[in-house]
Coordinates of C-alpha atoms in Angstrom, one line a residue:
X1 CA 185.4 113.4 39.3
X2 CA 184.4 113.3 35.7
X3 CA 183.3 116.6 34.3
X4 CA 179.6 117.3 33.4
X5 CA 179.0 117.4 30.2
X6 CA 176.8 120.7 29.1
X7 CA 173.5 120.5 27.7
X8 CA 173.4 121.9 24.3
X9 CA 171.1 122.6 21.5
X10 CA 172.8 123.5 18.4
X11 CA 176.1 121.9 17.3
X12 CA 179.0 122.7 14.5
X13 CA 182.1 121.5 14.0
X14 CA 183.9 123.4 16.2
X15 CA 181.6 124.8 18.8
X16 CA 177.8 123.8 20.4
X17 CA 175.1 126.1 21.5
X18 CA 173.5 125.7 24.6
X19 CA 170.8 127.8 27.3
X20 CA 173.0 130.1 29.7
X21 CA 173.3 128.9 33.4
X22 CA 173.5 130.1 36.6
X23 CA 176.8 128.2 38.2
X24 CA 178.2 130.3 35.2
X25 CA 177.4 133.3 36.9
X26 CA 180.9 134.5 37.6
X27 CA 182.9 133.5 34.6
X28 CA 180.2 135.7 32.5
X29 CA 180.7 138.7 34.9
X30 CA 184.6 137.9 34.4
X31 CA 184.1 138.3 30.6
X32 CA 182.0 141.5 31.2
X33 CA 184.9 142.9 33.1
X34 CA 187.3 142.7 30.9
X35 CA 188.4 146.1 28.8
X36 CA 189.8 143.8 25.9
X37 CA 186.5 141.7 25.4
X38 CA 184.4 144.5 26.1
X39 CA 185.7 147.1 23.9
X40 CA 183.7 146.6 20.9
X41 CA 180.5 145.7 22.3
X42 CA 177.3 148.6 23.2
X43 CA 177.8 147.9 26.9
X44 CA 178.9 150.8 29.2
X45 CA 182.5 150.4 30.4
X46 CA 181.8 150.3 33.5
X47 CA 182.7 147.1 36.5
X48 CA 179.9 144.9 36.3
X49 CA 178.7 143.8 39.9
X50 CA 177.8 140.4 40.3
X51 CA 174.2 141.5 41.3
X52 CA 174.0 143.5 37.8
X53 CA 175.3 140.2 36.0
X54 CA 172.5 138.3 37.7
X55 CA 170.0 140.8 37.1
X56 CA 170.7 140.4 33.5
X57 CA 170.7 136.3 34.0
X58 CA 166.8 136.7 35.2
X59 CA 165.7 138.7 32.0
X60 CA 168.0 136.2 29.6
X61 CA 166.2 133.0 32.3
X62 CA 162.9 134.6 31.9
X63 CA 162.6 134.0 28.3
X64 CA 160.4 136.8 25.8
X65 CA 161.8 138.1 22.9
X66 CA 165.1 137.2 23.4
X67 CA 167.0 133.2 23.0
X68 CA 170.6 133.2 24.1
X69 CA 172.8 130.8 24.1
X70 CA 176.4 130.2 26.3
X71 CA 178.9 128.8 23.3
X72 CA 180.7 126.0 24.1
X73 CA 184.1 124.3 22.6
X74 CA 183.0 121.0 21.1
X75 CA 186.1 118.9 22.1
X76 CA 186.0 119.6 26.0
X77 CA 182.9 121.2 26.8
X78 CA 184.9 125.0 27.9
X79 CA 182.5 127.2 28.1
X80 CA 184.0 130.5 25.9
X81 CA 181.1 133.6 25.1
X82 CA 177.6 134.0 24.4
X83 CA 175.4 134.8 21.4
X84 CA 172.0 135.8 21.2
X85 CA 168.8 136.8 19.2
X86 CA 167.0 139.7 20.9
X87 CA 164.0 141.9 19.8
X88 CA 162.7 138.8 18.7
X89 CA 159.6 139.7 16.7
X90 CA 157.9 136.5 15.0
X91 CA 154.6 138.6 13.4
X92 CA 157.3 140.5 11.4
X93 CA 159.9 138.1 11.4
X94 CA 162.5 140.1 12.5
X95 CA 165.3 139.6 15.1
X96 CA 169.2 141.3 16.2
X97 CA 171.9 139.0 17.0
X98 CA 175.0 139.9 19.4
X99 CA 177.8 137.8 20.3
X100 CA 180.7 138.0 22.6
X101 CA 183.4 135.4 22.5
X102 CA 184.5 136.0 26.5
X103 CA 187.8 133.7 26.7
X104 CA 190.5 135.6 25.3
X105 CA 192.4 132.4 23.9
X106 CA 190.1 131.0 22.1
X107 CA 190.1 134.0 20.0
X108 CA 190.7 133.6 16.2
X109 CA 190.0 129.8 16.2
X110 CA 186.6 129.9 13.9
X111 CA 184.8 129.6 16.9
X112 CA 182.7 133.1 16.5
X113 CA 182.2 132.7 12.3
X114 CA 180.7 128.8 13.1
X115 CA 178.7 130.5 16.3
X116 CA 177.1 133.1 13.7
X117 CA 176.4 130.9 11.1
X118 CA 174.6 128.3 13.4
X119 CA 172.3 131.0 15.1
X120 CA 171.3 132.0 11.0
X121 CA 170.6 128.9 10.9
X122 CA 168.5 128.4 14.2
X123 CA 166.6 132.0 13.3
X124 CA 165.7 131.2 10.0
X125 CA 165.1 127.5 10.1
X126 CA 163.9 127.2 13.2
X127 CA 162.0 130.2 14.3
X128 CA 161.1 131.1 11.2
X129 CA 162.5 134.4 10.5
X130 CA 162.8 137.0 7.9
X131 CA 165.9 139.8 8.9
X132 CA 168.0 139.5 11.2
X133 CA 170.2 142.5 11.7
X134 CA 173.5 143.5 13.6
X135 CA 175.5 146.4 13.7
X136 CA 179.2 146.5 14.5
X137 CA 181.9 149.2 14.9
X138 CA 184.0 150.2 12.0
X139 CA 186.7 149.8 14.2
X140 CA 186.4 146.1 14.4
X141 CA 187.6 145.4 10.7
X142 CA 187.9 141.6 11.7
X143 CA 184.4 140.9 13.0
X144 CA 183.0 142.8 9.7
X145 CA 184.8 139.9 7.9
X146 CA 183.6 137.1 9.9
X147 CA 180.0 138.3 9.8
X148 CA 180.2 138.6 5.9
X149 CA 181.5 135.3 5.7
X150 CA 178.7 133.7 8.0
X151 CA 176.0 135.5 5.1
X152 CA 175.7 138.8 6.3
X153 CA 175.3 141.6 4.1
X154 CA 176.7 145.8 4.7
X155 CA 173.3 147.8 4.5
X156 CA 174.4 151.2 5.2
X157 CA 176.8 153.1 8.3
X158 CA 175.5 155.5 11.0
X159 CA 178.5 157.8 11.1
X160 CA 180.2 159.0 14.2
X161 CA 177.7 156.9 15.9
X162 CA 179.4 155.4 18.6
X163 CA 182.2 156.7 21.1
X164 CA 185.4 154.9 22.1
X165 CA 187.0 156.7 24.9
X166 CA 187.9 160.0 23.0
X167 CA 187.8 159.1 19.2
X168 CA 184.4 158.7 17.6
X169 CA 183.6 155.4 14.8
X170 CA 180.9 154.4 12.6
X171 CA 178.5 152.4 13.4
X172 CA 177.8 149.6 10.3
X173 CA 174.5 148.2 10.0
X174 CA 174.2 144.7 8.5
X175 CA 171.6 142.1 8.2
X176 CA 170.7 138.8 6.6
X177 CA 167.6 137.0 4.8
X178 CA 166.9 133.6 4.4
X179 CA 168.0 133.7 0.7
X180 CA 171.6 134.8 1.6
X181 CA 172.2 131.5 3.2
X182 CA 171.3 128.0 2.4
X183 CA 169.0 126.0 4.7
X184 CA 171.1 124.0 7.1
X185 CA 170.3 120.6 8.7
X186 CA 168.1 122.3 11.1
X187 CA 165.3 122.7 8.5
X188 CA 165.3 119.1 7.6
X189 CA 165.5 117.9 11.0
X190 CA 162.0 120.2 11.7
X191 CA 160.7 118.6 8.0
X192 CA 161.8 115.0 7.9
X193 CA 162.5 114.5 11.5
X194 CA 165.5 112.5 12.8
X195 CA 166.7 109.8 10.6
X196 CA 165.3 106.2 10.8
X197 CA 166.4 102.9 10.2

């Protein structure tokens, strides 16, 4: 049998965006369950049930302030993390973005700098917005570096914010404009509409 191929929204070289789904139910709780992926993220670590994973599948269904996105490997459709936009607030313009790349091989492949840049892209040419802030550990030299290089920007460090286990980190604070990137093809697909013959 031919495998489906995923509905997706937003689409880079190396990677496509699409909504989450629920047949993907277990591979997310298998990503949330794993010390390695989890480590550098703000959720407890703690097993995640598969009730709490589907808890958290209704709020991300349910729509809001919040549009996230299962990221996909462009040449065969593998299903490999999420990202996201929460705290969504379109009056000020103002948004956070998370990611979590989930499969462990497709780790330092350019698949989480193209994933960044494409939902900078989708928040400020497609919804419009103004800031969109992150904040990372200052244990996770390597994500710092791929967030710089999508067009965010270090704005300051809560120290000793955050524990891992028994040592304490920083917590780094970064965000990005619209005039720290350039508009992408999503802006002139919303202005001039698909191309014509």
């Amino acid at each position: 049998m031919e495998k489906k191929k995923p509905i997706t929204m937003l689409y880079g070289e190396l990677v496509e965006l699409g909504p989450i789904r629920r047949d993907l139910l277990e591979t997310y709780q298998r990503w949330f369950n794993d010390l390695d992926v989890i480590r550098t993220l703000a959720n407890p670590n703690v097993p995640t049930t598969l009730d709490a994973e589907e808890k958290w599948l209704d709020y991300a269904l349910a729509g809001g302030d919040h549009a996230i996105f299962t990221i996909y490997v462009r040449e065969n459709g593998q299903p490999i993390g999420n990202a996201s936009l929460e705290r969504i607030d379109h009056f000020h313009g103002t948004a956070n973005f998370g990611i979590v790349i989930g499969e462990k091989s497709a780790w330092n492949k350019g698949y989480g700098k193209e994933t960044t840049k494409l939902l900078l892209a989708y928040g400020f040419d497609i919804l419009g917005l103004q800031n969109i802030l992150l904040s990372v550990y200052a244990t996770n030299p390597a994500a710092i570096r791929v967030y710089e290089a999508a067009g965010f920007k270090k704005i300051g460090t809560r120290r000793s914010a955050f524990c891992l286990g028994r040592e304490r980190t920083d917590v780094i604070l970064m965000d990005a404009t619209p005039d720290d990137i350039p508009p992408s093809g999503l802006q002139r697909l919303l202005v001039d509409g698909p191309p014509r013959d």
